[in-house]
CSV table of C-alpha atoms (C1' of nucleotides) in Angstrom, one decimal:
chain,number,residue,atom,x,y,z
U,13,MET,CA,0.1,0.1,0.2
U,14,VAL,CA,2.8,2.6,0.8
U,15,PRO,CA,5.0,3.1,-2.0
U,16,ASP,CA,8.7,3.1,-2.1
U,17,ALA,CA,9.2,6.7,-1.4
U,18,ILE,CA,12.7,7.0,-0.6
U,19,PRO,CA,14.5,5.6,-3.8
U,20,ALA,CA,17.4,8.0,-3.4
U,21,LEU,CA,18.1,7.0,0.0
U,22,LYS,CA,18.5,3.1,-1.1
U,23,SER,CA,21.6,2.3,-2.4
U,24,HIS,CA,24.7,4.6,-2.1
U,25,HIS,CA,26.8,5.9,1.0
U,26,PRO,CA,26.5,3.4,4.1
U,27,GLY,CA,26.3,5.3,7.7
U,28,LYS,CA,23.8,7.6,9.3
U,29,ASP,CA,23.1,9.4,6.0
U,30,ILE,CA,20.2,6.8,5.5
U,31,LEU,CA,19.1,7.0,9.1
U,32,ALA,CA,19.2,11.2,9.2
U,33,GLU,CA,17.5,11.5,5.7
U,34,THR,CA,14.8,8.7,6.0
U,35,PRO,CA,11.4,10.7,6.8
U,36,ALA,CA,10.0,10.6,10.2
U,37,TYR,CA,6.4,9.9,8.9
U,38,ASP,CA,5.1,8.8,12.1
U,39,LEU,CA,5.9,12.1,14.5
U,40,ILE,CA,5.1,14.2,11.2
U,41,GLU,CA,1.7,12.8,11.0
U,42,LEU,CA,1.0,12.2,14.5
U,43,PHE,CA,2.0,16.0,15.1
U,44,PHE,CA,-0.6,17.1,12.3
U,45,PHE,CA,-3.4,15.1,13.9
U,46,ALA,CA,-2.8,15.9,17.3
U,47,TYR,CA,-2.3,19.5,16.8
U,48,ARG,CA,-5.5,19.4,14.4
U,49,ASP,CA,-7.5,18.0,17.8
U,50,PHE,CA,-5.7,20.0,20.2
U,51,VAL,CA,-6.9,23.2,18.7
U,52,SER,CA,-10.3,22.2,18.0
U,53,ASP,CA,-11.6,21.9,22.1
U,54,PRO,CA,-11.5,25.7,22.3
U,55,ASP,CA,-13.5,26.5,19.0
U,56,ARG,CA,-17.2,25.5,20.3
U,57,ILE,CA,-16.4,27.7,23.0
U,58,LEU,CA,-15.0,30.5,21.3
U,59,ASP,CA,-18.0,30.4,18.8
U,60,GLU,CA,-20.6,31.4,21.4
U,61,TYR,CA,-18.5,34.7,21.8
U,62,GLY,CA,-18.0,35.4,18.1
U,63,PHE,CA,-14.3,34.8,18.6
U,64,GLY,CA,-12.1,32.6,16.4
U,65,ARG,CA,-8.8,31.0,17.2
U,66,ALA,CA,-7.0,34.1,16.4
U,67,HIS,CA,-8.8,35.8,19.4
U,68,HIS,CA,-7.8,32.9,21.8
U,69,ARG,CA,-4.1,33.2,20.6
U,70,VAL,CA,-4.3,37.0,21.8
U,71,LEU,CA,-6.1,36.3,24.7
U,72,HIS,CA,-4.1,33.6,26.1
U,73,PHE,CA,-0.9,35.1,26.2
U,74,VAL,CA,-2.2,38.6,27.3
U,75,SER,CA,-3.7,36.9,30.1
U,76,ARG,CA,-0.7,34.9,30.8
U,77,ASN,CA,1.7,38.2,30.7
U,78,PRO,CA,-0.5,40.8,32.2
U,79,GLY,CA,1.5,44.2,30.6
U,80,LEU,CA,2.6,42.8,27.3
U,81,THR,CA,3.2,45.4,24.5
U,82,ILE,CA,2.0,45.2,21.3
U,83,ALA,CA,5.4,44.6,19.9
U,84,GLU,CA,6.3,41.9,22.1
U,85,LEU,CA,2.7,40.2,21.0
U,86,LEU,CA,3.5,40.5,17.4
U,87,ASP,CA,6.6,38.7,18.0
U,88,ILE,CA,5.0,35.8,19.8
U,89,LEU,CA,2.4,35.5,17.1
U,90,ARG,CA,4.4,36.2,14.0
U,91,ILE,CA,1.5,38.1,12.4
U,92,THR,CA,1.4,41.6,10.9
U,93,LYS,CA,0.3,44.5,13.2
U,94,GLN,CA,-2.8,45.0,10.9
U,95,SER,CA,-3.9,41.5,11.3
U,96,LEU,CA,-3.2,41.5,15.1
U,97,ASN,CA,-5.0,44.8,15.3
U,98,ARG,CA,-8.2,43.6,13.8
U,99,VAL,CA,-9.0,40.7,16.2
U,100,LEU,CA,-7.6,43.0,19.2
U,101,LYS,CA,-9.7,45.8,18.5
U,102,GLU,CA,-12.6,43.5,18.9
U,103,LEU,CA,-11.4,41.9,22.0
U,104,ILE,CA,-11.1,45.4,23.6
U,105,GLU,CA,-14.6,46.4,22.4
U,106,LYS,CA,-16.1,43.2,23.9
U,107,ASP,CA,-14.2,44.1,27.3
U,108,PHE,CA,-11.9,41.1,27.4
U,109,ILE,CA,-8.8,43.1,27.2
U,110,GLU,CA,-7.8,46.5,28.3
U,111,SER,CA,-5.0,48.7,26.7
U,112,ARG,CA,-3.4,51.3,28.9
U,113,MET,CA,-0.7,53.8,28.1
U,114,GLY,CA,2.8,52.7,29.1
U,115,THR,CA,4.5,54.5,31.9
U,116,SER,CA,7.7,54.7,31.0
U,117,ASP,CA,7.2,54.9,27.4
U,118,ARG,CA,4.1,56.6,26.8
U,119,ARG,CA,4.1,55.3,23.1
U,120,GLN,CA,3.7,51.8,24.3
U,121,ARG,CA,0.5,50.2,25.1
U,122,LEU,CA,0.4,47.9,27.6
U,123,LEU,CA,-2.3,44.9,27.5
U,124,PHE,CA,-4.4,43.3,30.2
U,125,ALA,CA,-6.9,41.0,30.5
U,126,THR,CA,-10.2,42.1,32.0
U,127,PRO,CA,-11.7,39.9,34.6
U,128,GLN,CA,-13.9,38.5,32.1
U,129,GLY,CA,-11.2,37.9,29.9
U,130,ARG,CA,-9.1,36.1,32.4
U,131,GLU,CA,-12.3,33.7,32.9
U,132,LEU,CA,-12.5,32.9,29.3
U,133,ALA,CA,-8.9,32.3,28.6
U,134,LEU,CA,-8.7,30.1,31.9
U,135,LYS,CA,-11.7,28.1,30.6
U,136,LEU,CA,-10.0,27.4,27.4
U,137,ALA,CA,-6.8,26.5,29.0
U,138,LYS,CA,-8.4,24.5,31.5
U,139,LEU,CA,-10.4,22.6,28.6
U,140,GLN,CA,-6.7,22.0,26.6
U,141,THR,CA,-5.6,20.8,30.1
U,142,ARG,CA,-8.0,18.0,30.5
U,143,ARG,CA,-6.9,16.7,26.8
U,144,ILE,CA,-3.0,16.9,27.9
U,145,MET,CA,-4.0,15.5,31.2
U,146,ARG,CA,-5.6,12.6,29.5
U,147,ALA,CA,-2.5,11.8,27.4
U,148,LEU,CA,-0.2,12.1,30.4
U,149,SER,CA,-2.1,9.5,32.5
U,150,GLY,CA,-0.7,6.2,32.1
U,151,MET,CA,2.7,7.5,30.8
U,152,GLU,CA,5.7,7.5,33.3
U,153,PRO,CA,6.4,10.9,35.2
U,154,GLU,CA,9.5,11.4,33.3
U,155,ALA,CA,7.5,11.3,30.0
U,156,LYS,CA,6.0,14.7,30.4
U,157,ASP,CA,9.9,16.2,31.0
U,158,ALA,CA,10.5,14.1,27.6
U,159,VAL,CA,7.8,15.9,25.7
U,160,SER,CA,8.1,19.3,27.0
U,161,ARG,CA,12.1,19.2,26.4
U,162,TYR,CA,11.0,17.7,22.8
U,163,LEU,CA,8.7,20.8,21.9
U,164,LEU,CA,11.1,23.0,22.9
U,165,SER,CA,13.9,21.5,20.9
U,166,LEU,CA,11.6,21.8,17.7
U,167,ILE,CA,11.3,25.5,18.2
U,168,ASP,CA,14.0,27.6,16.1
U,169,PRO,CA,17.0,27.8,18.2
U,170,ASP,CA,16.8,31.7,17.6
U,171,SER,CA,13.3,31.7,19.5
U,172,SER,CA,14.1,29.5,21.7
U,173,ALA,CA,15.7,31.4,24.7
U,174,HIS,CA,12.9,33.9,24.3
U,175,VAL,CA,10.1,30.9,24.1
U,176,LYS,CA,11.8,29.3,27.3
U,177,HIS,CA,11.6,32.6,29.1
U,178,LEU,CA,8.1,33.3,28.4
U,179,VAL,CA,7.0,29.8,29.1
U,180,PHE,CA,8.9,29.1,32.4
U,181,GLY,CA,9.7,32.2,33.4
U,182,SER,CA,13.3,33.7,34.4
U,183,GLU,CA,14.8,30.1,35.0
U,184,GLU,CA,17.7,28.7,33.0
U,185,THR,CA,18.5,25.8,30.8
T,11,MET,CA,4.6,38.9,36.1
T,12,VAL,CA,2.4,36.0,35.7
T,13,PRO,CA,-1.1,36.4,37.6
T,14,ASP,CA,-2.7,34.5,39.8
T,15,ALA,CA,-5.1,32.8,37.1
T,16,ILE,CA,-6.7,29.9,39.4
T,17,PRO,CA,-8.5,31.5,42.1
T,18,ALA,CA,-11.1,29.0,41.8
T,19,LEU,CA,-8.9,26.1,42.8
T,20,LYS,CA,-7.3,27.6,45.7
T,21,SER,CA,-9.8,26.8,48.5
T,22,HIS,CA,-12.1,24.2,48.3
T,23,HIS,CA,-11.9,20.3,48.3
T,24,PRO,CA,-8.6,18.8,48.6
T,25,GLY,CA,-7.3,15.7,46.4
T,26,LYS,CA,-6.5,15.6,42.6
T,27,ASP,CA,-8.9,18.1,41.8
T,28,ILE,CA,-6.3,21.1,42.2
T,29,LEU,CA,-3.6,19.1,40.1
T,30,ALA,CA,-6.2,18.0,37.3
T,31,GLU,CA,-7.4,21.5,36.8
T,32,THR,CA,-4.2,23.6,37.1
T,33,PRO,CA,-3.7,24.7,33.7
T,34,ALA,CA,-0.8,23.0,32.1
T,35,TYR,CA,0.5,26.3,30.4
T,36,ASP,CA,4.0,25.0,29.6
T,37,LEU,CA,2.6,22.0,27.6
T,38,ILE,CA,0.1,24.2,25.9
T,39,GLU,CA,2.5,27.0,24.8
T,40,LEU,CA,5.1,24.6,23.7
T,41,PHE,CA,2.8,23.1,21.4
T,42,PHE,CA,2.1,26.5,20.0
T,43,PHE,CA,5.3,27.6,19.4
T,44,ALA,CA,6.7,24.4,18.1
T,45,TYR,CA,4.2,23.6,15.6
T,46,ARG,CA,4.5,27.6,14.3
T,47,ASP,CA,8.1,26.9,13.7
T,48,PHE,CA,7.3,23.0,12.4
T,49,VAL,CA,5.1,24.1,9.7
T,50,SER,CA,7.1,27.2,8.7
T,51,ASP,CA,9.8,25.3,7.1
T,52,PRO,CA,8.0,23.9,3.9
T,53,ASP,CA,6.5,27.1,3.4
T,54,ARG,CA,9.4,29.0,1.8
T,55,ILE,CA,9.6,25.9,-1.0
T,56,LEU,CA,5.8,25.6,-1.3
T,57,ASP,CA,5.8,29.2,-2.6
T,58,GLU,CA,8.3,28.5,-5.2
T,59,TYR,CA,5.6,26.0,-6.4
T,60,GLY,CA,2.7,28.6,-5.9
T,61,PHE,CA,1.4,26.1,-3.2
T,62,GLY,CA,0.3,27.0,0.1
T,63,ARG,CA,0.1,24.7,3.3
T,64,ALA,CA,-3.3,23.0,2.1
T,65,HIS,CA,-1.7,21.8,-0.9
T,66,HIS,CA,1.1,20.4,1.3
T,67,ARG,CA,-1.6,18.4,3.4
T,68,VAL,CA,-3.1,17.1,0.6
T,69,LEU,CA,-0.1,16.1,-1.4
T,70,HIS,CA,1.6,14.6,1.8
T,71,PHE,CA,-1.4,12.1,2.5
T,72,VAL,CA,-1.7,11.3,-1.1
T,73,SER,CA,2.0,10.5,-1.7
T,74,ARG,CA,1.8,8.4,1.6
T,75,ASN,CA,-1.2,6.6,0.8
T,76,PRO,CA,-1.4,5.6,-3.0
T,77,GLY,CA,-5.1,4.9,-4.2
T,78,LEU,CA,-6.5,7.1,-1.4
T,79,THR,CA,-10.2,7.9,-2.0
T,80,ILE,CA,-11.6,11.5,-1.9
T,81,ALA,CA,-13.8,10.6,1.0
T,82,GLU,CA,-10.8,9.2,3.0
T,83,LEU,CA,-8.7,12.3,2.3
T,84,LEU,CA,-11.4,14.3,3.5
T,85,ASP,CA,-11.9,12.3,6.6
T,86,ILE,CA,-8.4,12.7,7.2
T,87,LEU,CA,-8.0,16.6,6.7
T,88,ARG,CA,-11.5,17.5,8.2
T,89,ILE,CA,-12.5,20.0,5.5
T,90,THR,CA,-15.3,20.2,3.2
T,91,LYS,CA,-15.3,18.6,-0.4
T,92,GLN,CA,-15.5,22.3,-1.8
T,93,SER,CA,-12.5,23.4,0.0
T,94,LEU,CA,-10.4,20.2,-0.9
T,95,ASN,CA,-11.4,20.2,-4.5
T,96,ARG,CA,-10.1,23.8,-5.0
T,97,VAL,CA,-6.6,22.7,-4.1
T,98,LEU,CA,-6.6,19.2,-5.2
T,99,LYS,CA,-7.7,20.6,-8.6
T,100,GLU,CA,-4.7,22.9,-8.8
T,101,LEU,CA,-2.4,19.7,-7.7
T,102,ILE,CA,-4.0,17.5,-10.5
T,103,GLU,CA,-3.3,20.5,-13.1
T,104,LYS,CA,0.1,21.0,-12.4
T,105,ASP,CA,0.7,17.6,-12.3
T,106,PHE,CA,1.5,16.7,-9.0
T,107,ILE,CA,-1.4,14.1,-8.5
T,108,GLU,CA,-3.1,11.7,-10.6
T,109,SER,CA,-6.6,10.8,-10.2
T,110,ARG,CA,-7.9,7.5,-11.7
T,111,MET,CA,-11.5,6.1,-11.7
T,112,GLY,CA,-11.7,3.4,-8.9
T,113,THR,CA,-11.7,-0.3,-10.1
T,114,SER,CA,-14.0,-2.2,-7.9
T,115,ASP,CA,-16.3,1.0,-7.7
T,116,ARG,CA,-16.3,3.2,-10.6
T,117,ARG,CA,-17.5,6.2,-8.7
T,118,GLN,CA,-14.6,6.7,-6.5
T,119,ARG,CA,-11.6,8.5,-7.7
T,120,LEU,CA,-8.1,7.1,-6.7
T,121,LEU,CA,-5.5,9.6,-5.9
T,122,PHE,CA,-1.7,8.9,-6.9
T,123,ALA,CA,1.1,11.4,-6.4
T,124,THR,CA,2.9,11.6,-9.4
T,125,PRO,CA,6.9,11.2,-9.7
T,126,GLN,CA,7.3,15.0,-9.5
T,127,GLY,CA,4.5,14.8,-6.8
T,128,ARG,CA,6.6,12.3,-4.7
T,129,GLU,CA,9.7,14.0,-4.9
T,130,LEU,CA,8.0,17.5,-3.7
T,131,ALA,CA,6.4,15.4,-0.7
T,132,LEU,CA,9.7,13.6,-0.1
T,133,LYS,CA,11.7,16.8,0.0
T,134,LEU,CA,9.3,18.6,2.4
T,135,ALA,CA,9.3,15.5,4.5
T,136,LYS,CA,12.9,15.4,4.9
T,137,LEU,CA,12.9,19.0,5.8
T,138,GLN,CA,10.7,18.5,8.5
T,139,THR,CA,12.7,15.4,9.6
T,140,ARG,CA,15.8,17.4,9.8
T,141,ARG,CA,14.2,19.4,12.5
T,142,ILE,CA,12.7,16.2,14.2
T,143,MET,CA,16.0,14.6,14.5
T,144,ARG,CA,17.6,18.0,15.7
T,145,ALA,CA,15.2,17.7,18.5
T,146,LEU,CA,15.7,13.9,19.1
T,147,SER,CA,19.7,14.1,19.2
T,148,GLY,CA,20.5,14.5,22.7
T,149,MET,CA,17.6,12.8,24.1
T,150,GLU,CA,17.6,9.1,25.4
T,151,PRO,CA,16.4,6.6,22.8
T,152,GLU,CA,12.8,6.0,24.9
T,153,ALA,CA,11.9,9.7,24.6
T,154,LYS,CA,10.9,9.2,20.9
T,155,ASP,CA,8.5,6.8,22.2
T,156,ALA,CA,7.3,8.6,24.6
T,157,VAL,CA,6.9,11.6,22.5
T,158,SER,CA,4.7,9.2,19.9
T,159,ARG,CA,2.7,7.9,22.7
T,160,TYR,CA,1.8,11.4,24.0
T,161,LEU,CA,0.8,13.0,20.4
T,162,LEU,CA,-1.0,10.0,19.9
T,163,SER,CA,-3.0,10.1,23.1
T,164,LEU,CA,-3.8,13.6,22.3
T,165,ILE,CA,-5.7,12.7,19.4
T,166,ASP,CA,-9.8,12.5,20.0
T,167,PRO,CA,-10.5,8.5,21.0
T,168,ASP,CA,-12.9,8.3,18.2
T,169,SER,CA,-10.0,9.0,15.8
T,170,SER,CA,-6.9,7.3,17.6
T,171,ALA,CA,-7.6,3.8,16.1
T,172,HIS,CA,-7.6,5.3,12.5
T,173,VAL,CA,-4.9,7.5,12.7
T,174,LYS,CA,-3.0,4.5,14.6
T,175,HIS,CA,-3.7,2.5,11.3
T,176,LEU,CA,-2.7,5.4,8.8
T,177,VAL,CA,0.5,6.4,10.5
T,178,PHE,CA,1.7,2.9,11.6
T,179,GLY,CA,0.1,0.8,9.0
T,180,SER,CA,-1.7,-2.4,10.3
T,181,GLU,CA,-0.3,-3.0,13.6
T,182,GLU,CA,-1.9,-3.3,17.0
T,183,THR,CA,-2.0,-1.2,20.4
I,3,DA,C1',15.4,70.3,15.8
I,4,DT,C1',15.4,66.2,13.3
I,5,DT,C1',14.9,61.4,13.0
I,6,DT,C1',13.3,57.2,15.0
I,7,DT,C1',10.3,54.3,17.2
I,8,DA,C1',5.6,52.4,18.9
I,9,DT,C1',1.2,52.3,17.5
I,10,DG,C1',-3.3,53.1,14.4
I,11,DT,C1',-5.7,53.0,10.5
I,12,DC,C1',-7.4,52.4,5.5
I,13,DA,C1',-7.5,49.9,1.7
I,14,DG,C1',-7.1,46.0,-0.8
I,15,DC,C1',-5.8,41.5,-1.6
I,16,DC,C1',-4.8,36.1,-1.1
I,17,DT,C1',-5.8,31.3,0.8
I,18,DT,C1',-8.3,28.5,2.9
I,19,DG,C1',-12.0,27.4,5.2
I,20,DT,C1',-17.3,27.4,5.3
I,21,DT,C1',-22.8,26.7,3.8
I,22,DG,C1',-26.5,25.5,0.0
I,23,DA,C1',-27.6,24.1,-4.0
I,24,DC,C1',-27.6,21.2,-7.7
I,25,DA,C1',-25.5,17.7,-11.5
I,26,DT,C1',-23.9,13.2,-13.0
I,27,DA,C1',-22.6,8.5,-12.5
I,28,DT,C1',-22.9,4.6,-10.4
I,29,DC,C1',-23.9,1.3,-7.2
I,30,DT,C1',-27.2,-1.5,-4.2
I,31,DC,C1',-31.4,-3.2,-2.9
I,32,DA,C1',-36.2,-4.2,-3.0
B,6,DT,C1',-35.6,-3.3,-13.3
B,7,DG,C1',-36.5,0.7,-11.1
B,8,DA,C1',-35.8,3.6,-7.0
B,9,DG,C1',-33.0,5.5,-3.9
B,10,DA,C1',-28.7,5.9,-1.7
B,11,DT,C1',-23.8,6.9,-2.5
B,12,DA,C1',-19.6,9.4,-4.4
B,13,DT,C1',-17.8,12.9,-6.7
B,14,DG,C1',-17.8,17.4,-9.0
B,15,DT,C1',-19.1,22.2,-9.4
B,16,DC,C1',-21.0,27.2,-9.2
B,17,DA,C1',-21.9,30.8,-6.0
B,18,DA,C1',-21.4,33.7,-1.9
B,19,DC,C1',-19.2,34.3,2.1
B,20,DA,C1',-16.0,34.5,6.5
B,21,DA,C1',-11.6,34.3,8.9
B,22,DG,C1',-7.5,35.5,9.3
B,23,DG,C1',-3.4,36.1,7.0
B,24,DC,C1',-0.5,39.7,3.6
B,25,DT,C1',1.1,44.5,1.4
B,26,DG,C1',1.8,49.2,0.8
B,27,DA,C1',0.8,53.9,2.6
B,28,DC,C1',0.0,56.9,5.4
B,29,DA,C1',-0.8,59.5,10.4
B,30,DT,C1',0.2,60.8,15.1
B,31,DA,C1',2.5,61.1,19.3
B,32,DA,C1',6.3,60.4,22.1
B,33,DA,C1',11.3,59.2,22.6
B,34,DA,C1',16.1,59.6,21.1
B,35,DT,C1',19.9,61.8,19.3
DNA sequence: ATTTTATGTCAGCCTTGTTGACATATCTCA
DNA sequence: TGAGATATGTCAACAAGGCTGACATAAAAT
């Protein structure tokens, strides 16, 4: 059923080339399916509020990082300010996020989730946590650490320090 | 910096409730960042062909499962036939995928990647494999298995048997 | 005083998802 | 055989969420 998809790797040089270049189809495809289902949980709830996945991402990171600036948020999401502005404006209008003028630099906007915003963000995070916990249950305790290190290592090395700081706070390695 | 986002879980009942409901922010966020970077690799190459991520997904699963039917592909991707048809038509026109009439059931269309299609699919899979191998290097051998089992368990239980069959072939457990 | 920076906004476009309606060929079953 | 179910294709319209380019403003930095 599955075709010989790696003809170029059959004959030639021995050694690690073969292993290094043999596609890791299992991890590629499992990642796709896992992500597909993982992000689908919040969708139903977001619908009730008239929000989409883009709103979820913004609300999540603002709720997790009170006082986040526009520039920092753009760097996290890797989208343009025009794209961000569209969903952010809606979140502010519907009172899920509040934007205050920066104190030290008054050009900046500091973003904060409102109580309503924090509540929704928490609700969605719990939903995803339930799925994560179900997956981790029945696995050895070291498994969670392995998964965490794997995901971190998948990230672009350029960003990994930044992500580490964002996710774990000011810890090292 | 990080707010007290779980006030509702502080006082009440003892026991596992607290742990079960404390958001797993680390795994939630690492999953987001890892996926963000993981899917970005192929983008540059796809651009050269005038394709997007939707084309990539279709090409990947057809290349991996020669003879796939439209219905099976729709079930994998979880999109509507109209959405699929748009990108599939382009892949066929540009000769990356071939559609043959079913033999046993002539209403069906059996999809096959052309040599050109297989080549592109392989190129993209290798690119993602390089990132995966970089992440796995430096981890214990059991780590890969832990990651694989974790991702599989994240998937909706309804789909997990189907995914298992698709990814690993006709194996059990 | 000038330039740079942080943000906002308008306009238009692209990709990729959606719904609903309808057409065709083929298979299944009574 | 004939009716209905099934697999696919297609048209039209729309929505979400990306993008680019251009331009505006206020505040900081030099």
